[in-house]
PDB file of C-alpha atoms in Angstrom:
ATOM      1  CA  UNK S   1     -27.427  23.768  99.398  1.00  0.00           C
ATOM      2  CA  UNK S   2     -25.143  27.190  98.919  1.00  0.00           C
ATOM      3  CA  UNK S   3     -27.310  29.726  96.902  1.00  0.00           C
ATOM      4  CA  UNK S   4     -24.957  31.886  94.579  1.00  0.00           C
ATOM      5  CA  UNK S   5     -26.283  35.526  94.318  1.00  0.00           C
ATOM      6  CA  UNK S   6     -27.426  36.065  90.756  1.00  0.00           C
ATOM      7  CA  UNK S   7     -25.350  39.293  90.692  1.00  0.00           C
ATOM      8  CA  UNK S   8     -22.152  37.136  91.336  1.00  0.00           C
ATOM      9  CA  UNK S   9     -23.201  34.888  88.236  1.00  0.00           C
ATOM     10  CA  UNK S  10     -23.270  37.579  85.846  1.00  0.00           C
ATOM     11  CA  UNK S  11     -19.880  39.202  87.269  1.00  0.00           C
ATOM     12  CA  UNK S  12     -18.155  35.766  86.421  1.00  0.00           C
ATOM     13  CA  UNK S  13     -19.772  35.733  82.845  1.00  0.00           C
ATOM     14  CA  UNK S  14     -18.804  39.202  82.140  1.00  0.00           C
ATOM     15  CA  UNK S  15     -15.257  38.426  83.121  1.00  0.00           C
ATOM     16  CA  UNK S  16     -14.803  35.347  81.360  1.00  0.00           C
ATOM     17  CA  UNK S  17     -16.307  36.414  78.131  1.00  0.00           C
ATOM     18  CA  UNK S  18     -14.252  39.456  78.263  1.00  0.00           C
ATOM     19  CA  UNK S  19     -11.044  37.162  78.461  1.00  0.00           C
ATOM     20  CA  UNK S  20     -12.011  35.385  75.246  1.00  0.00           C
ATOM     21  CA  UNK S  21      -9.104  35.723  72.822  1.00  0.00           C
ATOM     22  CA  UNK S  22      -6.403  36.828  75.127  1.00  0.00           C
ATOM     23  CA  UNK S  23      -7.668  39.911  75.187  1.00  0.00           C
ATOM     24  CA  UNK S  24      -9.455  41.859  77.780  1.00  0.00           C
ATOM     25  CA  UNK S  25     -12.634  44.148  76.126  1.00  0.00           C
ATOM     26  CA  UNK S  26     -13.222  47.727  77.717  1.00  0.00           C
ATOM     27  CA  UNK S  27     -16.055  48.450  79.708  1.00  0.00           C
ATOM     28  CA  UNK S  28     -18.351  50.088  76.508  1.00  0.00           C
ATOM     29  CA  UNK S  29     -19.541  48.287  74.189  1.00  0.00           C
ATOM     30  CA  UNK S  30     -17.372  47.810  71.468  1.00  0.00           C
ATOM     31  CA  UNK S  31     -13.448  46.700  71.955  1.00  0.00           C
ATOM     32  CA  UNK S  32     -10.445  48.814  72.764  1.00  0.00           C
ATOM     33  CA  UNK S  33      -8.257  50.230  70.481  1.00  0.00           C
ATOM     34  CA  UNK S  34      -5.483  47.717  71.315  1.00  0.00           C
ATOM     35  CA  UNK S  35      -7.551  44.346  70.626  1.00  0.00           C
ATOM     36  CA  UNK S  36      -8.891  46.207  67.319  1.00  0.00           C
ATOM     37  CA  UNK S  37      -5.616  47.267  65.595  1.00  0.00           C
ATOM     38  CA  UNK S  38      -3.653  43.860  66.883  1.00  0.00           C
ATOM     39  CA  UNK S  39      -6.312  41.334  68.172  1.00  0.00           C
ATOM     40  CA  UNK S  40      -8.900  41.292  65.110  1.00  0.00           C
ATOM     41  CA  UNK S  41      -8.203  38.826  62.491  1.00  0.00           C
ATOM     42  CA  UNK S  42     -11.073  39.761  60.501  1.00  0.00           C
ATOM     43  CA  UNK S  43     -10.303  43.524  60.710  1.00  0.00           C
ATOM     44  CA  UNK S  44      -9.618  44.994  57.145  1.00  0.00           C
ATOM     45  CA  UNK S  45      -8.053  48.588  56.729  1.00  0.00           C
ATOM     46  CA  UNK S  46      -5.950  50.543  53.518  1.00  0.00           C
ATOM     47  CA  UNK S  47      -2.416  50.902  53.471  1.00  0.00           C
ATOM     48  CA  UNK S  48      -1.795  54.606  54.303  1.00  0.00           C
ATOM     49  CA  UNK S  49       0.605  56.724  52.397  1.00  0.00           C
ATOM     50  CA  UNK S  50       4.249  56.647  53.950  1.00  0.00           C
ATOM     51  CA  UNK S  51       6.472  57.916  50.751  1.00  0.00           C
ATOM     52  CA  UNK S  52       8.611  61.112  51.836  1.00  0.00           C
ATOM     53  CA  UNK S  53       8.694  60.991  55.389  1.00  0.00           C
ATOM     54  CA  UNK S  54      11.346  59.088  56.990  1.00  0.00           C
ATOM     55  CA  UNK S  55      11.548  55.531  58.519  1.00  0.00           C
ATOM     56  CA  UNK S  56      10.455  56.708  62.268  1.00  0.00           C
ATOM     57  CA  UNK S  57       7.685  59.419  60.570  1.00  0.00           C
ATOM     58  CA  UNK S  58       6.229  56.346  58.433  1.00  0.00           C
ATOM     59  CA  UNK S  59       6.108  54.041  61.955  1.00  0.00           C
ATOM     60  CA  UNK S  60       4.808  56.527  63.771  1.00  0.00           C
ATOM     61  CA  UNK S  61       2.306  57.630  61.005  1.00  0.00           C
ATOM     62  CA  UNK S  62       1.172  53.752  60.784  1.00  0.00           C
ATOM     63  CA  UNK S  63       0.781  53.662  64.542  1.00  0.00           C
ATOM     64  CA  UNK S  64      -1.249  56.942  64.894  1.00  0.00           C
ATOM     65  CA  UNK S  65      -3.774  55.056  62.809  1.00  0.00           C
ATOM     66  CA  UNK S  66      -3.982  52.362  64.701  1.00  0.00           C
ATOM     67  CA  UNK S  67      -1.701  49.729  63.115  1.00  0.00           C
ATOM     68  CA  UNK S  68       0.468  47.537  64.731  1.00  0.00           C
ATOM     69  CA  UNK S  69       3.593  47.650  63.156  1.00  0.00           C
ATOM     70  CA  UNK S  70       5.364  44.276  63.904  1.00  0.00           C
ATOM     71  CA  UNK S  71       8.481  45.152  61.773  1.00  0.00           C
ATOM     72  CA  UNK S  72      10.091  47.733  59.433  1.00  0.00           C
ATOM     73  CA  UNK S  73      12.681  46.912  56.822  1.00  0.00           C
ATOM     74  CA  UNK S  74      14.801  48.596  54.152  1.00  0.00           C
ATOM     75  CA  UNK S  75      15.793  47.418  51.140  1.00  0.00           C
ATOM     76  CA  UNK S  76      19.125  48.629  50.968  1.00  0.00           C
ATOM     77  CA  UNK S  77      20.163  47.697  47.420  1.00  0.00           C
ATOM     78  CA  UNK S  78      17.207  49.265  45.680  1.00  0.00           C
ATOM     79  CA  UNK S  79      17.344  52.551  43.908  1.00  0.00           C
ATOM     80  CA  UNK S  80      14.310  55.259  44.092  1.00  0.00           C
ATOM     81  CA  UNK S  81      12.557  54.580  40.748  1.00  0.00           C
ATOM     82  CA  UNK S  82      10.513  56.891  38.901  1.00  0.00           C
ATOM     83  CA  UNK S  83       7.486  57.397  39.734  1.00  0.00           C
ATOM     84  CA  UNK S  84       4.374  58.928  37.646  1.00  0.00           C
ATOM     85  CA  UNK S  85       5.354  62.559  37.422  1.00  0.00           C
ATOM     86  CA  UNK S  86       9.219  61.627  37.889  1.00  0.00           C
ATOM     87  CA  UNK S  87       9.757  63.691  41.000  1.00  0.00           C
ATOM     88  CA  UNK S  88      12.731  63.007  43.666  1.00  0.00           C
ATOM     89  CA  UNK S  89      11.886  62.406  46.960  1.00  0.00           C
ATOM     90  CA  UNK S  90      13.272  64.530  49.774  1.00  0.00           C
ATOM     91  CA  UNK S  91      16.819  62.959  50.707  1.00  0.00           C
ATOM     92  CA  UNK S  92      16.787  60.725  53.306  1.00  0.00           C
ATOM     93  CA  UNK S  93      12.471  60.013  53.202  1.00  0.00           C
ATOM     94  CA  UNK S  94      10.755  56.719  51.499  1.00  0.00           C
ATOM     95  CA  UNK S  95      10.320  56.543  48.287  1.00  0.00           C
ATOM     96  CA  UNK S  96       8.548  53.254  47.550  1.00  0.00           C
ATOM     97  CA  UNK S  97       6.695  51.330  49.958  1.00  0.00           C
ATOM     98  CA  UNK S  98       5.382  47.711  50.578  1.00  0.00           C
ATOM     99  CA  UNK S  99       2.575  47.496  51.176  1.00  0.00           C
ATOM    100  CA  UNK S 100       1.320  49.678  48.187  1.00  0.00           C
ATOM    101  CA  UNK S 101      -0.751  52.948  49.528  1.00  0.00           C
ATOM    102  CA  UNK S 102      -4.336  51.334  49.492  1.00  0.00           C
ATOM    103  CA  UNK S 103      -3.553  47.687  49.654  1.00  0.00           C
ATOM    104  CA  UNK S 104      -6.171  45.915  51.790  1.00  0.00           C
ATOM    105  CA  UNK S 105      -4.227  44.989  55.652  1.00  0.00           C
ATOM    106  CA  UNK S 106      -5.449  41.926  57.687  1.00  0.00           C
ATOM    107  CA  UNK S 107      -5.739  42.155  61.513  1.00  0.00           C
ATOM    108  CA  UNK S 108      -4.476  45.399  62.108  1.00  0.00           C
ATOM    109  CA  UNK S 109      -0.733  44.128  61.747  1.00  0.00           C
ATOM    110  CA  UNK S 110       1.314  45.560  59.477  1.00  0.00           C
ATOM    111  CA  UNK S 111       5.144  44.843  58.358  1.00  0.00           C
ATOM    112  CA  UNK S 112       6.679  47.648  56.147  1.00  0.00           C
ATOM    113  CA  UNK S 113       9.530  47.542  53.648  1.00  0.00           C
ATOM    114  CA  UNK S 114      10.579  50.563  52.202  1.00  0.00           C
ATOM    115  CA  UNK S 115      13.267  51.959  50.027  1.00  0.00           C
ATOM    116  CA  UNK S 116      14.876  55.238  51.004  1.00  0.00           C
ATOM    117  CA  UNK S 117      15.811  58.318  48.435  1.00  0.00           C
ATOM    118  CA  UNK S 118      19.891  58.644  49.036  1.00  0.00           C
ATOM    119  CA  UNK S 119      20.479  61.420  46.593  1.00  0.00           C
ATOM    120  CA  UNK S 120      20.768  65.156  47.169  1.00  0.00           C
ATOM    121  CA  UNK S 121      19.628  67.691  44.564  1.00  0.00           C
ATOM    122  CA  UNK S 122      21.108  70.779  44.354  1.00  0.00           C
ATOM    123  CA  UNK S 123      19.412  72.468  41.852  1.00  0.00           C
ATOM    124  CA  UNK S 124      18.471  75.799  43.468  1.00  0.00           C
ATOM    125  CA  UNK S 125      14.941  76.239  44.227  1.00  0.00           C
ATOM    126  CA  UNK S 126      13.550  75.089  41.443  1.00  0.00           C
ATOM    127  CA  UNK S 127      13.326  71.836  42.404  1.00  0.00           C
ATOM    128  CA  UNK S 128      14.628  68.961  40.096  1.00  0.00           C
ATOM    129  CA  UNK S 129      12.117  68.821  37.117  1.00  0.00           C
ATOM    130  CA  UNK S 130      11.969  65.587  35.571  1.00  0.00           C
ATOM    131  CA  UNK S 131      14.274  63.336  35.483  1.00  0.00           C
ATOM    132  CA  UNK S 132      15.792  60.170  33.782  1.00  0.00           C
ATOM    133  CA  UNK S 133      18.033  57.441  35.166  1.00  0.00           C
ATOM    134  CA  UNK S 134      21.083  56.919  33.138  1.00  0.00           C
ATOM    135  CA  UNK S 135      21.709  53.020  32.239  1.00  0.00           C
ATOM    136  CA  UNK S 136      24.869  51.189  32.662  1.00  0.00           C
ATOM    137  CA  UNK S 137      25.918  52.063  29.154  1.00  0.00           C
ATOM    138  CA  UNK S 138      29.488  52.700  29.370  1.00  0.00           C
ATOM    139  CA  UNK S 139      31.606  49.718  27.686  1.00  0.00           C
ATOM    140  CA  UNK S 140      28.561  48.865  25.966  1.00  0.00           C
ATOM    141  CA  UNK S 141      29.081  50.125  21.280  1.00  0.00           C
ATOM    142  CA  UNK S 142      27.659  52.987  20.489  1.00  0.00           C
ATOM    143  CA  UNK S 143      24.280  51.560  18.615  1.00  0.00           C
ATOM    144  CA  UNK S 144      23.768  49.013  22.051  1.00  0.00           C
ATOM    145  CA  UNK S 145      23.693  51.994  24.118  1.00  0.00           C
ATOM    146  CA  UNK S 146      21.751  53.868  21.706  1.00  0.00           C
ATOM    147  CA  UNK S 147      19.021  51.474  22.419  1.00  0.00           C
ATOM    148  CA  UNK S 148      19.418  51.525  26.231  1.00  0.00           C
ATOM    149  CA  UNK S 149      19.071  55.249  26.276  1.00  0.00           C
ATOM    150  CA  UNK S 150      16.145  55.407  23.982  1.00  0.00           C
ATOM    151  CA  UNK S 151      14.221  52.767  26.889  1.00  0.00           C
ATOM    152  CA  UNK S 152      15.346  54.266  28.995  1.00  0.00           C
ATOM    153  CA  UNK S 153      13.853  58.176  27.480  1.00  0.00           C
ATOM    154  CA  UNK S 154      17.197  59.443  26.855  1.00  0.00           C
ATOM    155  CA  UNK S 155      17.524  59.832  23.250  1.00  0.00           C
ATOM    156  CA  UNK S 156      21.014  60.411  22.664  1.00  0.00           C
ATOM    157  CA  UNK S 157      20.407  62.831  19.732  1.00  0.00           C
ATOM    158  CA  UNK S 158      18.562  64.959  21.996  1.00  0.00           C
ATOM    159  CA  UNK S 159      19.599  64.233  25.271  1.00  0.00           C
ATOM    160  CA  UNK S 160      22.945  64.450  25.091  1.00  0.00           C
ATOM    161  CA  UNK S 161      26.548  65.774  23.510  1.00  0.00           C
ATOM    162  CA  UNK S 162      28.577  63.080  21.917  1.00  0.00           C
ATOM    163  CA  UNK S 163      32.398  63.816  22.104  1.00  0.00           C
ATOM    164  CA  UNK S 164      34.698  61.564  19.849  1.00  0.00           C
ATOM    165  CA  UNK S 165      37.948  60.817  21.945  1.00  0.00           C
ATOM    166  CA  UNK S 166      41.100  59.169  21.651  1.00  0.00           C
ATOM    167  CA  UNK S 167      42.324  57.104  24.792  1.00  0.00           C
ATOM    168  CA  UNK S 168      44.142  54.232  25.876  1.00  0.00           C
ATOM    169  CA  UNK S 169      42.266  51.229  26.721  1.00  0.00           C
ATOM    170  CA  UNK S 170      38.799  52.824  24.959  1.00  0.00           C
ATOM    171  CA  UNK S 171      37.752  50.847  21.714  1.00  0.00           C
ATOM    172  CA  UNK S 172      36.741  52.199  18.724  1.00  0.00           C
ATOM    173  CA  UNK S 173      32.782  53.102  18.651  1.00  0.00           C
ATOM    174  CA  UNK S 174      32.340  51.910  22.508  1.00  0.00           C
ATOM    175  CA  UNK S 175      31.016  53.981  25.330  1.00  0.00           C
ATOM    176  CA  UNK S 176      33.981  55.402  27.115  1.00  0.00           C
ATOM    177  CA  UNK S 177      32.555  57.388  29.642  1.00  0.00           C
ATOM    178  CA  UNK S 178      28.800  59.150  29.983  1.00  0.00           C
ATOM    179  CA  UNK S 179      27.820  62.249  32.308  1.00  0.00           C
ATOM    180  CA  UNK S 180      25.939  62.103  34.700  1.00  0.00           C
ATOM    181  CA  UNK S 181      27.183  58.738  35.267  1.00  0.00           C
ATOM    182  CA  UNK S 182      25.311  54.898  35.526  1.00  0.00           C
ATOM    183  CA  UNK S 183      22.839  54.625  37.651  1.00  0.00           C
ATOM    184  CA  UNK S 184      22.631  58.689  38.445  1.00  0.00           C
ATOM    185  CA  UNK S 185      19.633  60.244  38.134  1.00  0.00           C
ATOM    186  CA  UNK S 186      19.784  63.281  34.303  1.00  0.00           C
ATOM    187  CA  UNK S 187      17.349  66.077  34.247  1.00  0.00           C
ATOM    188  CA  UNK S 188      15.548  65.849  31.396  1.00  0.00           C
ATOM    189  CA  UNK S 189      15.927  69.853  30.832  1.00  0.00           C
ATOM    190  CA  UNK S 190      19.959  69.516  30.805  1.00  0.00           C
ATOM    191  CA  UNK S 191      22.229  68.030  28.255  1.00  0.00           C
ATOM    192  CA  UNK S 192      24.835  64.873  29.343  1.00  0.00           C
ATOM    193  CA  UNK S 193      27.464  63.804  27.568  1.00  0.00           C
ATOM    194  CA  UNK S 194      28.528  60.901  25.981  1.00  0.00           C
ATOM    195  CA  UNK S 195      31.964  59.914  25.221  1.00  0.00           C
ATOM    196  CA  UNK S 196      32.939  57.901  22.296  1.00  0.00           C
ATOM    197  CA  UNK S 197      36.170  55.988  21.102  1.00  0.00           C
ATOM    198  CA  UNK S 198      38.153  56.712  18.033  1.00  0.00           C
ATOM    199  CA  UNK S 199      39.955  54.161  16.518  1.00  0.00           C
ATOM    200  CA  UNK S 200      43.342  54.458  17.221  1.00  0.00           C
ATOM    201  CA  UNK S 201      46.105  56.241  15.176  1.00  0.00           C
ATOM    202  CA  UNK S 202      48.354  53.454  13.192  1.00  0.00           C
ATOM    203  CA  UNK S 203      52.104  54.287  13.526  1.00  0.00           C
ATOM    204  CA  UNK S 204      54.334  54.013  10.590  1.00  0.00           C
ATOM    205  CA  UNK S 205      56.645  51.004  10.900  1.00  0.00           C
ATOM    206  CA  UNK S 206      60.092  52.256  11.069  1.00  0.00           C
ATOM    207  CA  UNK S 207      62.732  51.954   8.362  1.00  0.00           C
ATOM    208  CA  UNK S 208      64.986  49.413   8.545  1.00  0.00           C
ATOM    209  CA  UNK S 209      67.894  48.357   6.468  1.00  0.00           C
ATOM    210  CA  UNK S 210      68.624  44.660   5.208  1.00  0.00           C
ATOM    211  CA  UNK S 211      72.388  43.907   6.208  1.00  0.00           C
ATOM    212  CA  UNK S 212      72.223  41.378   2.804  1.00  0.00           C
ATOM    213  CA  UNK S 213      71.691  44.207   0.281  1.00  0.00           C
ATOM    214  CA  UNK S 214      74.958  44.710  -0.529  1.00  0.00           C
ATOM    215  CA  UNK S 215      73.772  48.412  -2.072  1.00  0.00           C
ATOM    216  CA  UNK S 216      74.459  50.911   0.013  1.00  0.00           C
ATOM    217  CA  UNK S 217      71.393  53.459   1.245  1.00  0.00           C
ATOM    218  CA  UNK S 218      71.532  56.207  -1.039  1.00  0.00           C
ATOM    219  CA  UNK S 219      73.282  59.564   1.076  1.00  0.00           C
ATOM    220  CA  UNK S 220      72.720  63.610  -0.265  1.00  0.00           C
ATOM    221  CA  UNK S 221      76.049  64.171  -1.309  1.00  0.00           C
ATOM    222  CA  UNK S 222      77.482  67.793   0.455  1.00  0.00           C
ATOM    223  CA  UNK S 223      76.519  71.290  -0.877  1.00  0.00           C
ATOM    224  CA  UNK S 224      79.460  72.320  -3.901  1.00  0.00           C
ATOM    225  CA  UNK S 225      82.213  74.620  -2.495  1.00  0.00           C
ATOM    226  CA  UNK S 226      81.396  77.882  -3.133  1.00  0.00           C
ATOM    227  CA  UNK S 227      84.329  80.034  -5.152  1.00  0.00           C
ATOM    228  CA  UNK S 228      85.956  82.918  -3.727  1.00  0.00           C
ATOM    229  CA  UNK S 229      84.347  86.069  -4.128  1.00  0.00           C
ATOM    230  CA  UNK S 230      86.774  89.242  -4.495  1.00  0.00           C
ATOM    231  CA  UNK S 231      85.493  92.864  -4.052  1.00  0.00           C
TER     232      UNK S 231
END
């Protein structure tokens, strides 16, 4: 009968237990930082904040804290929204994230989606202030967009300068044309404008004569000759 040292026993069940899972534990007595943030199904952590730092800041932010971050997407057709205190982000940083800052993670895993802030403001140091975005109004009558606006915080009696025009191909009492433009952001401290149709001049038919009427048009018959005038 072979006689197994007890010491060899308790190497072979410290090395299979530490195998359980795929993973392989440390030496202490809790488990490594790598079977914690990807290995732990039961491990439960906040979203942190990501919103104005840029794609590779927010990854590397995620991974600092000891997320693994199996994928991060943008969401390329969606527009910075406004947030509570209507502030831009910095150009080029996230704006809104998913997950939502706090939302409970699962496992340590994480896969961000994010949409990025493509406009520039150049409003000198003072920042941009708060801020509006301007609804696809233009085509839309004049009392439709008057109702956009107004959702949208943009009174049009105090947000902006209506300017009555006359152009080709812009109806009478429609939205011709609106500054800043659809879908731009308006500071809520500075005054758009809003362009407006006019209905359009009617031209005077022209005169025409009737080849039936057998009267002639009436002519101015010439000036009298003038007699001679001796001096």
């Amino acid at each position: 009968m072979k006689i197994v040292p007890l010491a060899c026993v308790a190497l072979a069940a410290c090395s299979f237990s530490g195998k359980l899972g795929g993973s392989t534990l440390s030496s202490g007595s809790g488990p490594s930082s790598t079977s914690s943030s990807s290995g732990d199904s039961t491990r439960q952590a906040p979203m942190p904040d990501v919103r104005g730092k840029t794609p590779a800041e927010a990854e590397a932010l995620l991974r600092s804290a000891g997320f693994n971050v199996a994928s991060t997407t943008e969401q390329g057709a969606d527009l910075c929204g406004e947030g509570e205190d209507h502030q831009m982000a910095k150009q080029g940083t996230i704006c809104k994230q998913r997950p939502e800052v706090g939302a409970t993670t699962y496992g340590g895993t994480v896969r961000l989606t994010y949409t990025l802030e493509k406009d520039a403001w150049e409003g000198g140091s003072n920042g941009p202030g708060e801020w509006r975005r301007v609804p696809e109004v233009v085509g839309k009558s004049i009392d439709v967009a008057r109702t956009m606006l107004a959702r949208a915080q943009l009174p049009i009696e105090t947000s902006f300068e209506v300017i009555e025009v006359v152009e080709p191909g812009c109806a009478a009492r429609t939205i011709c044309k609106i500054s800043p433009g659809p879908k731009q952001r308006k500071q809520v401290r500075m005054q758009g404008r809003l362009y407006v149709g006019l209905p359009q001049p009617v031209a005077a038919p022209p005169t025409t004569v009737d080849p039936s009427d057998p009267t002639p048009p009436a002519t101015t018959p010439p000036p009298a000759a003038k007699p001679d005038t001796y001096f």
